[in-house]
GROMACS .gro file of C-alpha atoms in nm:
model
  428
    1MET     CA    1   0.005   1.254  -2.414
    2PRO     CA    2  -0.284   1.148  -2.208
    3SER     CA    3  -0.253   1.127  -1.826
    4ALA     CA    4  -0.298   0.797  -1.649
    5ASP     CA    5  -0.653   0.688  -1.548
    6THR     CA    6  -0.826   0.361  -1.443
    7GLY     CA    7  -0.938   0.256  -1.738
    8ALA     CA    8  -0.989   0.379  -2.125
    9SER     CA    9  -1.238   0.582  -2.188
   10THR     CA   10  -1.292   0.987  -2.159
   11VAL     CA   11  -0.905   1.078  -2.076
   12VAL     CA   12  -0.840   1.450  -2.038
   13ALA     CA   13  -0.526   1.582  -2.221
   14ALA     CA   14  -0.323   1.860  -2.017
   15THR     CA   15  -0.068   1.923  -2.258
   16THR     CA   16  -0.186   2.308  -2.396
   17PRO     CA   17  -0.086   2.538  -2.152
   18VAL     CA   18  -0.370   2.753  -1.974
   19PRO     CA   19  -0.326   3.103  -2.134
   20ASP     CA   20  -0.226   3.363  -1.855
   21SER     CA   21  -0.580   3.494  -1.935
   22ASP     CA   22  -0.771   3.258  -1.768
   23SER     CA   23  -0.875   3.428  -1.461
   24ARG     CA   24  -0.966   3.093  -1.282
   25LEU     CA   25  -0.803   3.011  -0.926
   26THR     CA   26  -0.462   2.882  -0.910
   27PRO     CA   27  -0.225   2.835  -0.563
   28GLY     CA   28  -0.038   3.211  -0.469
   29GLY     CA   29  -0.336   3.411  -0.696
   30PRO     CA   30  -0.579   3.638  -0.536
   31GLY     CA   31  -0.891   3.458  -0.351
   32TYR     CA   32  -0.737   3.080  -0.393
   33ARG     CA   33  -0.651   3.131  -0.006
   34ARG     CA   34  -0.945   3.224   0.110
   35MET     CA   35  -1.108   2.962  -0.101
   36SER     CA   36  -0.900   2.656   0.014
   37PHE     CA   37  -0.981   2.723   0.395
   38ALA     CA   38  -1.325   2.803   0.284
   39LEU     CA   39  -1.400   2.419   0.203
   40PHE     CA   40  -1.161   2.332   0.413
   41LEU     CA   41  -1.398   2.425   0.669
   42ALA     CA   42  -1.684   2.283   0.499
   43GLY     CA   43  -1.494   1.922   0.515
   44VAL     CA   44  -1.436   1.963   0.843
   45ALA     CA   45  -1.834   2.032   0.983
   46THR     CA   46  -1.939   1.790   0.694
   47PHE     CA   47  -1.691   1.495   0.844
   48ALA     CA   48  -1.766   1.614   1.219
   49LEU     CA   49  -2.155   1.642   1.191
   50LEU     CA   50  -2.232   1.300   0.924
   51TYR     CA   51  -1.967   1.063   1.216
   52SER     CA   52  -2.024   1.242   1.548
   53THR     CA   53  -2.172   0.957   1.668
   54GLN     CA   54  -1.938   0.683   1.511
   55ALA     CA   55  -1.694   0.678   1.873
   56LEU     CA   56  -1.986   0.688   2.079
   57LEU     CA   57  -2.095   0.355   1.989
   58PRO     CA   58  -2.041   0.196   2.266
   59LEU     CA   59  -2.219   0.450   2.485
   60ILE     CA   60  -2.477   0.464   2.276
   61SER     CA   61  -2.531   0.087   2.310
   62SER     CA   62  -2.484   0.041   2.638
   63GLY     CA   63  -2.756   0.396   2.644
   64PHE     CA   64  -3.064   0.210   2.395
   65ALA     CA   65  -2.922  -0.135   2.539
   66VAL     CA   66  -2.881  -0.241   2.182
   67SER     CA   67  -2.601  -0.423   2.004
   68ALA     CA   68  -2.278  -0.314   1.773
   69SER     CA   69  -2.498  -0.382   1.516
   70ALA     CA   70  -2.845  -0.179   1.583
   71ALA     CA   71  -2.591   0.098   1.730
   72SER     CA   72  -2.436   0.146   1.368
   73TRP     CA   73  -2.723   0.236   1.215
   74THR     CA   74  -2.674   0.551   1.412
   75VAL     CA   75  -2.361   0.657   1.122
   76ALA     CA   76  -2.530   0.378   0.873
   77ALA     CA   77  -2.856   0.587   0.813
   78ALA     CA   78  -2.646   0.939   0.814
   79THR     CA   79  -2.432   0.831   0.506
   80GLY     CA   80  -2.721   0.667   0.355
   81GLY     CA   81  -2.958   0.995   0.366
   82LEU     CA   82  -2.620   1.158   0.221
   83ALA     CA   83  -2.601   0.913  -0.072
   84LEU     CA   84  -2.964   0.971  -0.160
   85PHE     CA   85  -2.945   1.315  -0.211
   86VAL     CA   86  -2.668   1.360  -0.309
   87LEU     CA   87  -2.801   1.352  -0.674
   88PRO     CA   88  -3.092   1.569  -0.602
   89MET     CA   89  -2.879   1.872  -0.444
   90SER     CA   90  -2.657   1.834  -0.746
   91ALA     CA   91  -2.908   1.938  -0.953
   92LEU     CA   92  -2.990   2.178  -0.721
   93SER     CA   93  -2.678   2.311  -0.724
   94GLU     CA   94  -2.712   2.313  -1.145
   95ARG     CA   95  -2.952   2.559  -1.109
   96PHE     CA   96  -2.966   2.747  -0.837
   97GLY     CA   97  -2.525   2.825  -0.719
   98ARG     CA   98  -2.232   2.569  -0.540
   99ARG     CA   99  -2.185   2.860  -0.289
  100THR     CA  100  -2.566   2.896  -0.229
  101VAL     CA  101  -2.672   2.527  -0.215
  102MET     CA  102  -2.358   2.418   0.025
  103THR     CA  103  -2.485   2.753   0.250
  104ALA     CA  104  -2.820   2.636   0.242
  105SER     CA  105  -2.724   2.235   0.307
  106LEU     CA  106  -2.479   2.375   0.636
  107VAL     CA  107  -2.783   2.544   0.777
  108VAL     CA  108  -2.980   2.291   0.824
  109ALA     CA  109  -2.756   2.007   0.890
  110VAL     CA  110  -2.598   2.220   1.169
  111SER     CA  111  -2.979   2.320   1.321
  112LEU     CA  112  -3.092   1.930   1.311
  113GLY     CA  113  -2.719   1.914   1.498
  114VAL     CA  114  -2.821   2.096   1.741
  115LEU     CA  115  -3.196   1.841   1.800
  116VAL     CA  116  -3.012   1.533   1.785
  117PRO     CA  117  -2.876   1.513   2.159
  118PHE     CA  118  -3.219   1.463   2.280
  119ALA     CA  119  -3.336   1.165   2.051
  120PRO     CA  120  -3.554   0.994   2.280
  121SER     CA  121  -3.471   0.675   2.116
  122LEU     CA  122  -3.286   0.533   1.916
  123GLY     CA  123  -3.588   0.555   1.676
  124ALA     CA  124  -3.554   0.896   1.698
  125LEU     CA  125  -3.192   0.915   1.709
  126VAL     CA  126  -3.170   0.748   1.367
  127ALA     CA  127  -3.446   0.929   1.179
  128LEU     CA  128  -3.260   1.271   1.304
  129ARG     CA  129  -2.905   1.138   1.153
  130PHE     CA  130  -3.089   1.051   0.830
  131LEU     CA  131  -3.231   1.416   0.808
  132GLN     CA  132  -2.916   1.488   0.880
  133GLY     CA  133  -2.742   1.299   0.537
  134ALA     CA  134  -2.956   1.426   0.376
  135ALA     CA  135  -2.936   1.770   0.457
  136LEU     CA  136  -2.548   1.753   0.412
  137ALA     CA  137  -2.568   1.590   0.063
  138GLY     CA  138  -2.549   1.950  -0.073
  139LEU     CA  139  -2.189   1.975   0.018
  140PRO     CA  140  -1.962   1.714  -0.145
  141ALA     CA  141  -2.091   1.710  -0.443
  142SER     CA  142  -2.145   2.117  -0.518
  143ALA     CA  143  -1.781   2.155  -0.353
  144THR     CA  144  -1.586   1.910  -0.635
  145ALA     CA  145  -1.835   2.120  -0.902
  146TYR     CA  146  -1.719   2.412  -0.741
  147LEU     CA  147  -1.378   2.394  -0.747
  148ALA     CA  148  -1.344   2.237  -1.153
  149GLU     CA  149  -1.499   2.538  -1.266
  150GLU     CA  150  -1.317   2.803  -1.027
  151VAL     CA  151  -1.027   2.638  -1.030
  152ARG     CA  152  -0.768   2.593  -1.280
  153PRO     CA  153  -0.677   2.239  -1.402
  154LYS     CA  154  -0.317   2.221  -1.302
  155ALA     CA  155  -0.435   2.259  -1.023
  156LEU     CA  156  -0.722   2.042  -0.900
  157VAL     CA  157  -0.616   1.731  -0.767
  158THR     CA  158  -0.446   1.977  -0.504
  159ALA     CA  159  -0.746   2.226  -0.416
  160ILE     CA  160  -1.014   1.857  -0.375
  161GLY     CA  161  -0.726   1.722  -0.202
  162LEU     CA  162  -0.743   1.988   0.035
  163PHE     CA  163  -1.133   1.950   0.026
  164VAL     CA  164  -1.056   1.605   0.159
  165ALA     CA  165  -0.778   1.679   0.398
  166GLY     CA  166  -1.125   1.907   0.573
  167ASN     CA  167  -1.273   1.599   0.618
  168SER     CA  168  -1.015   1.427   0.751
  169VAL     CA  169  -0.971   1.684   0.986
  170GLY     CA  170  -1.342   1.756   1.068
  171GLY     CA  171  -1.359   1.295   1.147
  172MET     CA  172  -1.060   1.317   1.359
  173SER     CA  173  -1.119   1.602   1.614
  174GLY     CA  174  -1.541   1.530   1.591
  175ARG     CA  175  -1.383   1.182   1.719
  176VAL     CA  176  -1.150   1.255   1.962
  177ILE     CA  177  -1.333   1.605   2.129
  178THR     CA  178  -1.646   1.386   2.165
  179GLY     CA  179  -1.429   1.028   2.279
  180TRP     CA  180  -1.321   1.285   2.618
  181VAL     CA  181  -1.598   1.468   2.601
  182ALA     CA  182  -1.875   1.192   2.672
  183GLN     CA  183  -1.569   1.009   2.879
  184GLU     CA  184  -1.703   1.326   3.171
  185TRP     CA  185  -2.054   1.416   3.050
  186GLY     CA  186  -2.165   1.117   2.808
  187TRP     CA  187  -2.269   1.053   2.451
  188ARG     CA  188  -2.535   1.318   2.421
  189VAL     CA  189  -2.332   1.604   2.554
  190ALA     CA  190  -2.020   1.541   2.304
  191VAL     CA  191  -2.295   1.545   1.983
  192GLY     CA  192  -2.419   1.891   2.122
  193VAL     CA  193  -2.071   2.013   2.114
  194ILE     CA  194  -1.986   1.846   1.835
  195GLY     CA  195  -2.256   2.063   1.640
  196VAL     CA  196  -2.179   2.418   1.794
  197ILE     CA  197  -1.794   2.375   1.660
  198ALA     CA  198  -2.027   2.308   1.281
  199VAL     CA  199  -2.212   2.625   1.412
  200GLY     CA  200  -1.892   2.829   1.377
  201CYS     CA  201  -1.750   2.620   1.040
  202ALA     CA  202  -2.078   2.713   0.861
  203VAL     CA  203  -2.039   3.105   0.948
  204ALA     CA  204  -1.678   3.103   0.874
  205PHE     CA  205  -1.700   2.915   0.537
  206ARG     CA  206  -1.970   3.142   0.385
  207LEU     CA  207  -1.798   3.493   0.492
  208LEU     CA  208  -1.505   3.332   0.327
  209LEU     CA  209  -1.591   3.153  -0.023
  210PRO     CA  210  -1.558   3.410  -0.312
  211ALA     CA  211  -1.836   3.453  -0.497
  212PRO     CA  212  -1.873   3.194  -0.824
  213GLN     CA  213  -1.740   3.398  -1.101
  214HIS     CA  214  -1.739   3.103  -1.350
  215PHE     CA  215  -2.071   2.922  -1.312
  216THR     CA  216  -2.368   2.872  -1.581
  217PRO     CA  217  -2.710   2.801  -1.464
  218GLY     CA  218  -2.826   2.450  -1.567
  219SER     CA  219  -3.158   2.344  -1.612
  220LEU     CA  220  -3.404   2.166  -1.360
  221ARG     CA  221  -3.627   1.981  -1.579
  222PRO     CA  222  -3.561   1.587  -1.491
  223ARG     CA  223  -3.574   1.485  -1.882
  224VAL     CA  224  -3.247   1.678  -1.850
  225LEU     CA  225  -3.137   1.512  -1.538
  226ALA     CA  226  -3.199   1.169  -1.646
  227ARG     CA  227  -3.002   1.243  -1.967
  228THR     CA  228  -2.702   1.352  -1.783
  229VAL     CA  229  -2.722   1.061  -1.568
  230ARG     CA  230  -2.732   0.855  -1.803
  231ASP     CA  231  -2.429   0.968  -2.004
  232HIS     CA  232  -2.234   0.954  -1.698
  233LEU     CA  233  -2.362   0.577  -1.594
  234ALA     CA  234  -2.239   0.530  -1.986
  235ASN     CA  235  -1.932   0.624  -1.884
  236PRO     CA  236  -1.680   0.291  -1.855
  237LEU     CA  237  -1.430   0.508  -1.710
  238LEU     CA  238  -1.680   0.677  -1.456
  239CYS     CA  239  -1.819   0.376  -1.348
  240ARG     CA  240  -1.516   0.225  -1.281
  241LEU     CA  241  -1.424   0.563  -1.035
  242TYR     CA  242  -1.738   0.497  -0.885
  243ALA     CA  243  -1.706   0.163  -0.782
  244ILE     CA  244  -1.335   0.209  -0.616
  245GLY     CA  245  -1.474   0.494  -0.466
  246ALA     CA  246  -1.774   0.318  -0.250
  247LEU     CA  247  -1.523  -0.014  -0.201
  248PHE     CA  248  -1.240   0.229  -0.058
  249MET     CA  249  -1.465   0.348   0.155
  250THR     CA  250  -1.633  -0.001   0.278
  251VAL     CA  251  -1.307  -0.082   0.428
  252PHE     CA  252  -1.293   0.283   0.596
  253GLY     CA  253  -1.637   0.270   0.747
  254GLY     CA  254  -1.617  -0.094   0.839
  255VAL     CA  255  -1.288  -0.017   1.011
  256TYR     CA  256  -1.365   0.341   1.214
  257THR     CA  257  -1.697   0.168   1.310
  258VAL     CA  258  -1.595  -0.115   1.449
  259ILE     CA  259  -1.253  -0.046   1.580
  260GLY     CA  260  -1.426   0.121   1.939
  261TYR     CA  261  -1.561  -0.256   2.032
  262ARG     CA  262  -1.262  -0.406   1.975
  263LEU     CA  263  -1.076  -0.156   2.173
  264THR     CA  264  -1.294  -0.119   2.481
  265GLU     CA  265  -1.255  -0.507   2.483
  266ALA     CA  266  -0.920  -0.716   2.638
  267PRO     CA  267  -0.723  -0.708   2.591
  268PHE     CA  268  -0.717  -0.343   2.517
  269SER     CA  269  -1.013  -0.213   2.795
  270LEU     CA  270  -0.938   0.138   2.704
  271PRO     CA  271  -1.172   0.426   2.836
  272GLN     CA  272  -1.359   0.645   2.602
  273GLY     CA  273  -1.099   0.962   2.592
  274ILE     CA  274  -0.843   0.768   2.452
  275ILE     CA  275  -1.027   0.566   2.194
  276GLY     CA  276  -1.099   0.889   2.105
  277SER     CA  277  -0.806   0.989   2.084
  278ILE     CA  278  -0.731   0.684   1.813
  279PHE     CA  279  -0.856   0.897   1.563
  280LEU     CA  280  -0.542   1.096   1.599
  281VAL     CA  281  -0.448   0.908   1.292
  282TYR     CA  282  -0.628   1.113   1.059
  283LEU     CA  283  -0.404   1.342   1.033
  284VAL     CA  284  -0.240   1.075   0.847
  285GLY     CA  285  -0.500   1.129   0.603
  286THR     CA  286  -0.489   1.502   0.574
  287VAL     CA  287  -0.106   1.458   0.452
  288SER     CA  288  -0.210   1.178   0.235
  289ALA     CA  289  -0.506   1.337   0.080
  290SER     CA  290  -0.316   1.678   0.013
  291THR     CA  291  -0.015   1.539  -0.165
  292ALA     CA  292  -0.238   1.334  -0.358
  293GLY     CA  293  -0.181   1.560  -0.662
  294ARG     CA  294   0.208   1.463  -0.667
  295LEU     CA  295   0.191   1.096  -0.613
  296VAL     CA  296  -0.087   1.152  -0.963
  297GLY     CA  297   0.250   1.358  -1.098
  298ARG     CA  298   0.482   1.044  -0.989
  299LEU     CA  299   0.322   0.721  -1.071
  300GLY     CA  300  -0.020   0.829  -1.308
  301ARG     CA  301  -0.348   0.826  -1.144
  302ARG     CA  302  -0.330   0.366  -1.199
  303GLY     CA  303  -0.036   0.389  -0.992
  304ALA     CA  304  -0.186   0.596  -0.691
  305LEU     CA  305  -0.457   0.362  -0.712
  306TYR     CA  306  -0.181   0.075  -0.657
  307LEU     CA  307  -0.046   0.214  -0.392
  308ALA     CA  308  -0.329   0.323  -0.184
  309GLY     CA  309  -0.454  -0.015  -0.187
  310GLY     CA  310  -0.177  -0.161  -0.106
  311THR     CA  311  -0.153   0.056   0.192
  312THR     CA  312  -0.486  -0.005   0.317
  313ALA     CA  313  -0.423  -0.361   0.324
  314ALA     CA  314  -0.068  -0.385   0.439
  315GLY     CA  315  -0.250  -0.178   0.763
  316LEU     CA  316  -0.578  -0.434   0.795
  317VAL     CA  317  -0.342  -0.748   0.815
  318VAL     CA  318  -0.127  -0.533   1.072
  319SER     CA  319  -0.449  -0.437   1.238
  320LEU     CA  320  -0.539  -0.822   1.321
  321ALA     CA  321  -0.212  -0.859   1.633
  322ASP     CA  322  -0.302  -0.816   1.978
  323SER     CA  323  -0.058  -0.594   2.067
  324LEU     CA  324  -0.198  -0.189   2.051
  325PRO     CA  325   0.087  -0.018   1.872
  326LEU     CA  326   0.080  -0.245   1.550
  327VAL     CA  327  -0.303  -0.215   1.557
  328LEU     CA  328  -0.228   0.186   1.563
  329LEU     CA  329   0.027   0.097   1.314
  330GLY     CA  330  -0.219  -0.064   1.098
  331LEU     CA  331  -0.473   0.196   1.135
  332VAL     CA  332  -0.189   0.483   0.979
  333LEU     CA  333  -0.197   0.251   0.720
  334ILE     CA  334  -0.555   0.221   0.632
  335THR     CA  335  -0.599   0.596   0.738
  336ALA     CA  336  -0.286   0.678   0.451
  337GLY     CA  337  -0.424   0.429   0.219
  338PHE     CA  338  -0.832   0.538   0.210
  339PHE     CA  339  -0.781   0.955   0.208
  340ALA     CA  340  -0.521   0.922  -0.100
  341GLY     CA  341  -0.670   0.712  -0.357
  342HIS     CA  342  -1.049   0.895  -0.226
  343ALA     CA  343  -0.831   1.193  -0.331
  344VAL     CA  344  -0.781   1.034  -0.657
  345ALA     CA  345  -1.051   0.926  -0.736
  346SER     CA  346  -1.256   1.196  -0.642
  347SER     CA  347  -1.013   1.439  -0.878
  348ALA     CA  348  -1.062   1.197  -1.154
  349VAL     CA  349  -1.406   1.215  -1.184
  350SER     CA  350  -1.405   1.608  -1.166
  351LYS     CA  351  -1.123   1.613  -1.474
  352THR     CA  352  -1.325   1.328  -1.669
  353ALA     CA  353  -1.675   1.477  -1.674
  354THR     CA  354  -1.677   1.805  -1.912
  355THR     CA  355  -2.064   1.830  -1.891
  356GLY     CA  356  -2.268   1.826  -1.605
  357ARG     CA  357  -1.998   1.813  -1.287
  358ALA     CA  358  -2.260   1.848  -1.082
  359GLN     CA  359  -2.438   1.484  -1.144
  360ALA     CA  360  -2.113   1.306  -1.217
  361SER     CA  361  -1.952   1.388  -0.862
  362ALA     CA  362  -2.301   1.368  -0.736
  363LEU     CA  363  -2.284   0.953  -0.871
  364TYR     CA  364  -1.952   0.958  -0.750
  365GLN     CA  365  -2.040   1.074  -0.394
  366SER     CA  366  -2.401   0.879  -0.389
  367ALA     CA  367  -2.133   0.540  -0.487
  368TYR     CA  368  -1.887   0.663  -0.181
  369TYR     CA  369  -2.144   0.700   0.098
  370ILE     CA  370  -2.372   0.431   0.007
  371GLY     CA  371  -2.027   0.181   0.057
  372SER     CA  372  -2.010   0.415   0.377
  373SER     CA  373  -2.332   0.232   0.428
  374THR     CA  374  -2.270  -0.075   0.392
  375GLY     CA  375  -1.904  -0.055   0.537
  376SER     CA  376  -2.049   0.039   0.860
  377THR     CA  377  -2.328  -0.245   0.889
  378VAL     CA  378  -2.136  -0.495   0.738
  379GLY     CA  379  -1.858  -0.482   0.923
  380ALA     CA  380  -2.064  -0.435   1.212
  381MET     CA  381  -2.223  -0.770   1.173
  382ALA     CA  382  -1.924  -0.922   1.101
  383PHE     CA  383  -1.773  -0.768   1.395
  384HIS     CA  384  -2.034  -0.978   1.582
  385ALA     CA  385  -1.973  -1.308   1.369
  386GLY     CA  386  -1.621  -1.314   1.365
  387GLY     CA  387  -1.450  -1.061   1.540
  388TRP     CA  388  -1.181  -0.841   1.452
  389ALA     CA  389  -1.103  -1.054   1.226
  390GLY     CA  390  -1.420  -1.048   1.028
  391THR     CA  391  -1.435  -0.686   1.013
  392VAL     CA  392  -1.083  -0.728   0.826
  393GLY     CA  393  -1.167  -0.955   0.618
  394VAL     CA  394  -1.414  -0.730   0.458
  395GLY     CA  395  -1.200  -0.456   0.450
  396VAL     CA  396  -0.963  -0.709   0.244
  397LEU     CA  397  -1.216  -0.803  -0.019
  398ALA     CA  398  -1.323  -0.445  -0.077
  399VAL     CA  399  -0.980  -0.350  -0.128
  400ALA     CA  400  -0.891  -0.706  -0.426
  401GLY     CA  401  -1.222  -0.535  -0.569
  402VAL     CA  402  -1.036  -0.201  -0.599
  403VAL     CA  403  -0.710  -0.372  -0.700
  404THR     CA  404  -0.939  -0.563  -0.994
  405ILE     CA  405  -1.121  -0.302  -1.163
  406THR     CA  406  -0.781  -0.065  -1.214
  407VAL     CA  407  -0.589  -0.378  -1.346
  408LEU     CA  408  -0.905  -0.411  -1.602
  409GLY     CA  409  -0.929  -0.029  -1.634
  410SER     CA  410  -0.545  -0.075  -1.748
  411ARG     CA  411  -0.613  -0.339  -1.967
  412ALA     CA  412  -0.901  -0.139  -2.150
  413ALA     CA  413  -0.648   0.124  -2.147
  414ARG     CA  414  -0.419  -0.061  -2.350
  415VAL     CA  415  -0.666  -0.187  -2.576
  416GLU     CA  416  -0.784   0.162  -2.662
  417ARG     CA  417  -0.384   0.244  -2.759
  418ARG     CA  418  -0.336  -0.009  -3.019
  419GLY     CA  419  -0.678   0.059  -3.128
  420LEU     CA  420  -0.605   0.464  -3.172
  421ALA     CA  421  -0.227   0.404  -3.361
  422PRO     CA  422  -0.175   0.441  -3.671
  423ILE     CA  423  -0.182   0.132  -3.861
  424GLY     CA  424   0.140   0.039  -4.068
  425PRO     CA  425   0.214  -0.112  -4.475
  426SER     CA  426   0.170  -0.458  -4.309
  427GLY     CA  427  -0.148  -0.432  -4.121
  428ALA     CA  428  -0.025  -0.430  -3.744
   0.00000   0.00000   0.00000
């Protein structure tokens, strides 16, 4: 029986047992723990660098005397750079190898991280952040393709969940650390500290990640790449998954770009260090991402997406209250729903694509980070126009899109099953 998914297209069957001769990594087997920890650290470095300015936006606004929407470009530029370059970087990983591209990406990104604290103007800061995001583009798609090739299928959702959990830890630690450091020494020192932490993660990643055993080099010919991308975009299931990833990230990007501004205003009026500590709720995302495999096992893929969307929407509504405990509860629900939905959707992409996995993952990551850039910019504009309720409105519309797409996928799956059903004597 095919596993549940968000659409009616290609479904990966998991009924054939993996033979004992399968040399791919599996939980408890040799190399699996090293691989998991290495990619966890890569996820930490990626998100810590990518969102290093997000918790500092009120200070950046003050330092450069600019509005919230202008300062939000330090986040949107980084995620936009990643979105634009993730597909070309995935093509390089098909030719030169996943580990090689991931290592090079981290080296360039951490090198740029050393320059970010010295940006003389907002324009220079935005430009450096764009380049940093472009450099980090080699990580997400290459990592999921590496896992799809090196890990046994039954362990893939769990393995990708651990990588996504590293994203949540990186996002959390980056924001918490920058919040407290910036309170004492300013935002420039804060982003410099994140750069140093990322250097350590990059070194450990390269030392720990096992050499790939199942990678086959592909072609760099533009025509081959274009055909692969075209085939993926012609797959209705993949397109639905790309849209779901983008919409989930629109919610998340908008909420966490604006939350610092809301908490610095009345009735909260919190200092920068406390605002940074709010991001400890990312630990909830670490748990929800790492348990996504079990969630899919119990509810099916579509059921897991419904639950993730409902949890995110509930968090948005709860966060409207002018009570700090309720705002925190809302952030917990938003974070849990987002990371669960992201882990489910990204692992579904890796399972669905049987060829050109790096390109399939790259298209997902591109859509995902376009959602982040959109959420950061539109969320800040909505906050400027209508306060926190405006940002929440943007998030609710995005969650409604997730639910609508999943419902349409469910209907398409039923139609396909009926079309494949054997025709009886009555023609029914």
